[in-house]
Coordinates of C-alpha atoms in Angstrom, one line a residue:
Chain A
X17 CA 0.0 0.0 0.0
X18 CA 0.9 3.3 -1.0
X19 CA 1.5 6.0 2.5
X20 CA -0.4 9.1 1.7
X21 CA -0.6 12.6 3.0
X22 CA -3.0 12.2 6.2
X23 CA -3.9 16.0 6.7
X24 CA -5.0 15.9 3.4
X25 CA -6.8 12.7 3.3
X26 CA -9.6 13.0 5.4
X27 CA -12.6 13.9 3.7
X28 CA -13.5 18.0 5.3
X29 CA -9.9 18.3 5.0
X30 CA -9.7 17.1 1.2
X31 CA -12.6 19.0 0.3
X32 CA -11.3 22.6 1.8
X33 CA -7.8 22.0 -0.2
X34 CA -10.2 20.8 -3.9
X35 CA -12.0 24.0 -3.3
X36 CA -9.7 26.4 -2.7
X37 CA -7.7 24.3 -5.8
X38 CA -10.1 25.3 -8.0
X39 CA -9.6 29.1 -7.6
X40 CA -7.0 31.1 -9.3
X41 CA -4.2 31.6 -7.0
X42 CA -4.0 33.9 -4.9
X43 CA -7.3 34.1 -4.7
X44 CA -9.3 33.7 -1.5
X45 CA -12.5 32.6 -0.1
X46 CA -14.7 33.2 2.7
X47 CA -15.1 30.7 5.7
X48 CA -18.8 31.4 5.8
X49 CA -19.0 30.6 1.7
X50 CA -16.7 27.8 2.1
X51 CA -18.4 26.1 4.7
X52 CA -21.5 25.9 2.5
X53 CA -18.9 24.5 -0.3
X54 CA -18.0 21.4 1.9
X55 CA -20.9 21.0 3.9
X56 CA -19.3 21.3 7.5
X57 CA -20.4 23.2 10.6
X58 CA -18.6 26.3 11.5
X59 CA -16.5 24.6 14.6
X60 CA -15.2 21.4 12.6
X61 CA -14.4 23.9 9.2
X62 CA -12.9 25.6 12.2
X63 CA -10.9 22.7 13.2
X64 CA -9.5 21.4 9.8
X65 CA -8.8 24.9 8.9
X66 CA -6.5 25.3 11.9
X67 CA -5.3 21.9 11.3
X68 CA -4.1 22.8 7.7
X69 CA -2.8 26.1 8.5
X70 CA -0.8 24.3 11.1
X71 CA 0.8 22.5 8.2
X72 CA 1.5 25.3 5.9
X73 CA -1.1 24.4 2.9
X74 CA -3.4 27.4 3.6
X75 CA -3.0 30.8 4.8
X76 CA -5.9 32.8 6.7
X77 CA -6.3 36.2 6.7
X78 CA -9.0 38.0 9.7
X79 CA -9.9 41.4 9.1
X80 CA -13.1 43.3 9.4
X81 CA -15.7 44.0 6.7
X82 CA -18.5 46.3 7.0
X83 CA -17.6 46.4 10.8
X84 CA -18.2 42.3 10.9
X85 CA -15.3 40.1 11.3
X86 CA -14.4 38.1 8.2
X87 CA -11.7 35.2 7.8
X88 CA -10.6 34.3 4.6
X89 CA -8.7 31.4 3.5
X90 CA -6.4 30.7 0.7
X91 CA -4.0 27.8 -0.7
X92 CA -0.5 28.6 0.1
X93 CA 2.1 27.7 -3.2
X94 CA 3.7 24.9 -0.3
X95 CA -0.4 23.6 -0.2
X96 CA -0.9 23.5 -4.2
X97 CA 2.2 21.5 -4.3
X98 CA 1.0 18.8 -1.5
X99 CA -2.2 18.5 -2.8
X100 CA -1.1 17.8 -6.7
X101 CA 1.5 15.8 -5.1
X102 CA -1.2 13.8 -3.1
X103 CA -3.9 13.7 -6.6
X104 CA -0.7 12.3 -8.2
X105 CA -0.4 9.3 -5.7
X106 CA -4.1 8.9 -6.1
X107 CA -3.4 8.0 -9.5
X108 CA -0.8 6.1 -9.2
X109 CA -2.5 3.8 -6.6
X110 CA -5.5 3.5 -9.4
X111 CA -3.1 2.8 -11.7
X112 CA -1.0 0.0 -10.3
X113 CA 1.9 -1.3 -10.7
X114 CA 1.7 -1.3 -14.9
X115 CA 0.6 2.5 -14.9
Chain B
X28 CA 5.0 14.6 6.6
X29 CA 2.2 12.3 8.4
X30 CA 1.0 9.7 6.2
X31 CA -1.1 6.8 6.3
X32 CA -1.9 3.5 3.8
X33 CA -4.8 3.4 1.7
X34 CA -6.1 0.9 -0.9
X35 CA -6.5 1.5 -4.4
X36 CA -10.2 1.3 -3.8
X37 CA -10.0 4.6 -1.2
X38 CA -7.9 6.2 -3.4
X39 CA -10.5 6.0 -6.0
X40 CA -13.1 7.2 -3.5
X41 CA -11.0 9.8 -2.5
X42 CA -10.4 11.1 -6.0
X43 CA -13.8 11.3 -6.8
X44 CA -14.6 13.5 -3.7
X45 CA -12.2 15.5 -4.5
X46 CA -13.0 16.3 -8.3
X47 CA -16.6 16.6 -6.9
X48 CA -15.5 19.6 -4.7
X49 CA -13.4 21.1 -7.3
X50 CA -16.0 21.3 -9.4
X51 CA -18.5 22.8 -7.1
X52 CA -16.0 25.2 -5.7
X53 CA -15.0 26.5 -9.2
X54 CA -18.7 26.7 -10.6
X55 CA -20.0 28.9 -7.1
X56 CA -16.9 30.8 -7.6
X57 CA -17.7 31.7 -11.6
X58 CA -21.4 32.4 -10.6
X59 CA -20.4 34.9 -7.9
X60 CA -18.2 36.6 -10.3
X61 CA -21.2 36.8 -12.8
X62 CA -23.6 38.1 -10.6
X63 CA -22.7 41.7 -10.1
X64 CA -23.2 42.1 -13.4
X65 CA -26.3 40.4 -14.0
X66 CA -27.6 43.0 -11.5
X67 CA -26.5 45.6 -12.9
X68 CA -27.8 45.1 -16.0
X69 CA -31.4 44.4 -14.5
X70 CA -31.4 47.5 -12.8
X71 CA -29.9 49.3 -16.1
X72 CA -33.0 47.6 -17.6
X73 CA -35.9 48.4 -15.1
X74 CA -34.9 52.0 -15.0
X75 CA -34.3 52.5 -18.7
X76 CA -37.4 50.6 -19.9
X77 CA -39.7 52.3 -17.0
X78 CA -38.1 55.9 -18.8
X79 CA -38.9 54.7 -22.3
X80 CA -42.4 54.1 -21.7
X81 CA -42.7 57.5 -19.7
X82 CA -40.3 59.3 -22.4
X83 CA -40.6 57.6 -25.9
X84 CA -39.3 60.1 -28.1
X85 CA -36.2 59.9 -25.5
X86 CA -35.8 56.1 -26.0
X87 CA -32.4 56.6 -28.1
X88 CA -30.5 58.9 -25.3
X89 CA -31.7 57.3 -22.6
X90 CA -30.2 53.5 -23.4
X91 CA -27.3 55.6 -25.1
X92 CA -27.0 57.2 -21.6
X93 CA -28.0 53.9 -19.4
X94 CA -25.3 51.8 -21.4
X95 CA -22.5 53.7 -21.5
X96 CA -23.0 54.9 -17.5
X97 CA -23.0 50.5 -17.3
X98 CA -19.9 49.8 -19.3
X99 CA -17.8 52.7 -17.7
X100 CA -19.3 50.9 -14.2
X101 CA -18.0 47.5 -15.8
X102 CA -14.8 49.2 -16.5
X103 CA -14.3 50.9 -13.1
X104 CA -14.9 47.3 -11.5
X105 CA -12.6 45.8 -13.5
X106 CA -9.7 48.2 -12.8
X107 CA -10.2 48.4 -9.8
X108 CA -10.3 44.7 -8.7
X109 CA -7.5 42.9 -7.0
X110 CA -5.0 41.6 -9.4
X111 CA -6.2 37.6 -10.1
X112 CA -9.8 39.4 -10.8
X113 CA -8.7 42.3 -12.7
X114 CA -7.9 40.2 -15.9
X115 CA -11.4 38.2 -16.2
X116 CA -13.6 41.5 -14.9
X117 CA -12.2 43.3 -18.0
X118 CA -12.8 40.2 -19.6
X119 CA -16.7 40.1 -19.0
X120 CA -16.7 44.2 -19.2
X121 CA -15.6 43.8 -22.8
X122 CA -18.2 40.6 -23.8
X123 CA -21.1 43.2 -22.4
X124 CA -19.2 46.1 -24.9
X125 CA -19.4 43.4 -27.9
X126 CA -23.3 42.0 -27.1
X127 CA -24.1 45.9 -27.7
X128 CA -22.1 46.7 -30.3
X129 CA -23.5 43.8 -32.0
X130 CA -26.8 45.1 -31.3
X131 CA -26.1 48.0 -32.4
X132 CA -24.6 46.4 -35.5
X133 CA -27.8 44.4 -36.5
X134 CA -30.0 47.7 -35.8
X135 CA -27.8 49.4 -38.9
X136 CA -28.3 46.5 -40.9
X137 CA -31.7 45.6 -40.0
X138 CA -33.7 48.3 -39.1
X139 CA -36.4 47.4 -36.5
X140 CA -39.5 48.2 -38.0
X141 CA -41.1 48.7 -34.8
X142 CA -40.4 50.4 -31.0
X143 CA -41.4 46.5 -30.0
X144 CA -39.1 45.1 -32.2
X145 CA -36.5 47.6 -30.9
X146 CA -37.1 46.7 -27.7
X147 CA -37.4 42.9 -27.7
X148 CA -34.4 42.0 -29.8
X149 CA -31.7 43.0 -26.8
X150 CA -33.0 40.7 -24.3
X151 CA -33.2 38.1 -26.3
X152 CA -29.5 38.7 -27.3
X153 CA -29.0 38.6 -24.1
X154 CA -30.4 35.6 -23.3
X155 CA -28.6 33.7 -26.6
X156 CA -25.7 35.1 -24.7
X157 CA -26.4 33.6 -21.1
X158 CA -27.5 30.3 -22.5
X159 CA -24.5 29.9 -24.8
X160 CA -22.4 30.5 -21.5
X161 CA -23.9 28.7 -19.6
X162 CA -23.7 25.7 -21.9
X163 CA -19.9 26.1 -22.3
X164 CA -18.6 27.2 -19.1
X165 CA -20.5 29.2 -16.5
X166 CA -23.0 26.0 -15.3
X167 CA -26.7 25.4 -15.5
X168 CA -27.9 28.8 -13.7
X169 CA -26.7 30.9 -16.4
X170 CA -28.7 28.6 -18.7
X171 CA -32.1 29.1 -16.4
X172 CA -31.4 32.8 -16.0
X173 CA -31.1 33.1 -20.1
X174 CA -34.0 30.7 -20.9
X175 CA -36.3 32.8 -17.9
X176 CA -34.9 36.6 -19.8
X177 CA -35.7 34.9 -23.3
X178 CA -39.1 33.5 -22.3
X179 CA -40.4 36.6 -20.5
X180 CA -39.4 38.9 -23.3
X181 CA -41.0 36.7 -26.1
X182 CA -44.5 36.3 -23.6
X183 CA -44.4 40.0 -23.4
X184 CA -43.8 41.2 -27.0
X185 CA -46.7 38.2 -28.6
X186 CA -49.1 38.2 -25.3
X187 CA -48.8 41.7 -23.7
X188 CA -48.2 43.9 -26.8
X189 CA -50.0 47.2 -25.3
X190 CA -47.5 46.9 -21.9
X191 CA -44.5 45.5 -23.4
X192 CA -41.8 48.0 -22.3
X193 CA -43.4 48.2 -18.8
X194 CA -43.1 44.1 -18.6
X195 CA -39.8 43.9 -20.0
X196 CA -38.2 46.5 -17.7
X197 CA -40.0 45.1 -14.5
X198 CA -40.0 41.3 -15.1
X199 CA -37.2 41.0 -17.1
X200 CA -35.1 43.4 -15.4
X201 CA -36.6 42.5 -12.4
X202 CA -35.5 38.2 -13.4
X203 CA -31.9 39.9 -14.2
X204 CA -31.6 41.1 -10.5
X205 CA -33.4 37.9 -8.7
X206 CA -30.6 36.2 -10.8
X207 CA -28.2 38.6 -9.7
X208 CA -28.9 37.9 -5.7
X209 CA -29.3 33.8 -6.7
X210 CA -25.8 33.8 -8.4
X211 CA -23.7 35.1 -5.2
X212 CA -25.4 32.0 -3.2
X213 CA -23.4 28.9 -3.2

């Protein structure tokens, strides 16, 4: 068996990292809107979020908008790198040994 | 690095929840960037079909007037936007420029016969235009919010002749802004 990234795989965790994938870099996205995006509750987004900033594949920015806090989150480049690195195994694994 | 083993089987799974995700985050994220401009354009509609009907003889300089204020508001947006946005707002700024030009095009060519005419053919440009989108990249909203603009304005023009302009500006610019608020939802 194949040893893969475990703070990516786990499924709120893998989601967060695809979403934020799918923007253009440096671009960022609300925790309110991305909690709707991966279906999670505000304290366990809260948790994985901490969890993968903790490991340097996001970066999380607080500030205040319209006088209401606002965090947003973003991939970091070290992020984009572990999560093609961990679709790449993914493949592989599929694959097999002839692939 | 913390890692773990996984079968071929989860890595499949795993895979598939991800391209899920990606998709989903990249389609909300190409709505929300659409829907600014959707409203706009339905409030550039209710006002300047509400003023036509008020002020016929006006018609020309008042969408002259309503357009260009909504293209230099496109452009503003797009130049001011943070760098990774700038490129695609001036992007959708200059598809709005080329939908009116094109209008403006087929008017020269193909004189509308009719202040009905004149006002019917836009929106259903417009809706062409959504549809088209939505079928090759923006996702199935764009599609519904074409399909609703294009159905209105063709109900309107064959079923309400007498209150055209008023129906068009209210419903269909009114459908424009509902589509507006629905786009920056996930």
């Amino acid at each position: 068996m194949v040893e893969i990234d475990a703070v990516i795989h786990q499924p709120v965790r893998l989601k967060i990292m695809a979403a934020l994938k799918a923007l253009p870099s440096h671009e960022q996205i609300e925790f309110v809107r991305l909690r709707k995006l991966v279906d999670a509750t505000e304290g366990n987004l809260g948790a994985h979020i901490q969890t993968l900033e903790q490991a340097g594949y996001i970066a999380v920015e607080k500030d205040f908008a319209d006088n209401k806090p606002r965090t947003r989150v973003k991939l970091t480049k070290q992020g984009r790198r572990a999560f093609e690195d961990y679709v790449a195994y993914l493949k592989d694994l599929i694959a097999g040994p002839e692939g | 690095m913390e890692t773990q083993a996984i079968s071929p089987e989860q890595a499949a799974d795993a895979l598939k929840q991800a391209a899920a995700a990606e998709k989903r985050s990249a389609q909300a994220y190409r709505y929300q960037r659409f829907a600014p401009y959707l409203f706009l354009w339905g409030v550039i509609w209710v006002i300047g079909c509400g003023a036509t009907d008020l002020a016929p003889h006006w018609s020309g300089w008042i969408w002259l007037g309503l357009i260009l204020g909504a293209l230099a508001v496109s452009i503003a947006v797009g130049r001011g936007a943070e760098p990774s946005r700038s490129k695609s707002n001036w992007r959708i700024a200059l598809s709005f420029t080329t939908i009116w030009a094109f209008i403006a095009s087929t008017y020269a060519v193909m004189a509308p016969v009719s202040r009905m005419q004149q006002g019917a053919f836009p929106p259903l440009v417009v809706a062409f235009f959504y549809i088209l989108l939505g079928l090759l990249w923006t996702g199935p909203r764009l599609i519904i919010a074409g399909l609703a603009v294009g159905v209105l304005t063709l109900g309107g023009f064959f079923y309400l002749p007498q209150h055209f302009l008023l129906w068009e500006g209210f419903v269909g610019g009114g459908a424009l802004i509902l589509a507006g608020m629905w786009f920056r939802r996930v």
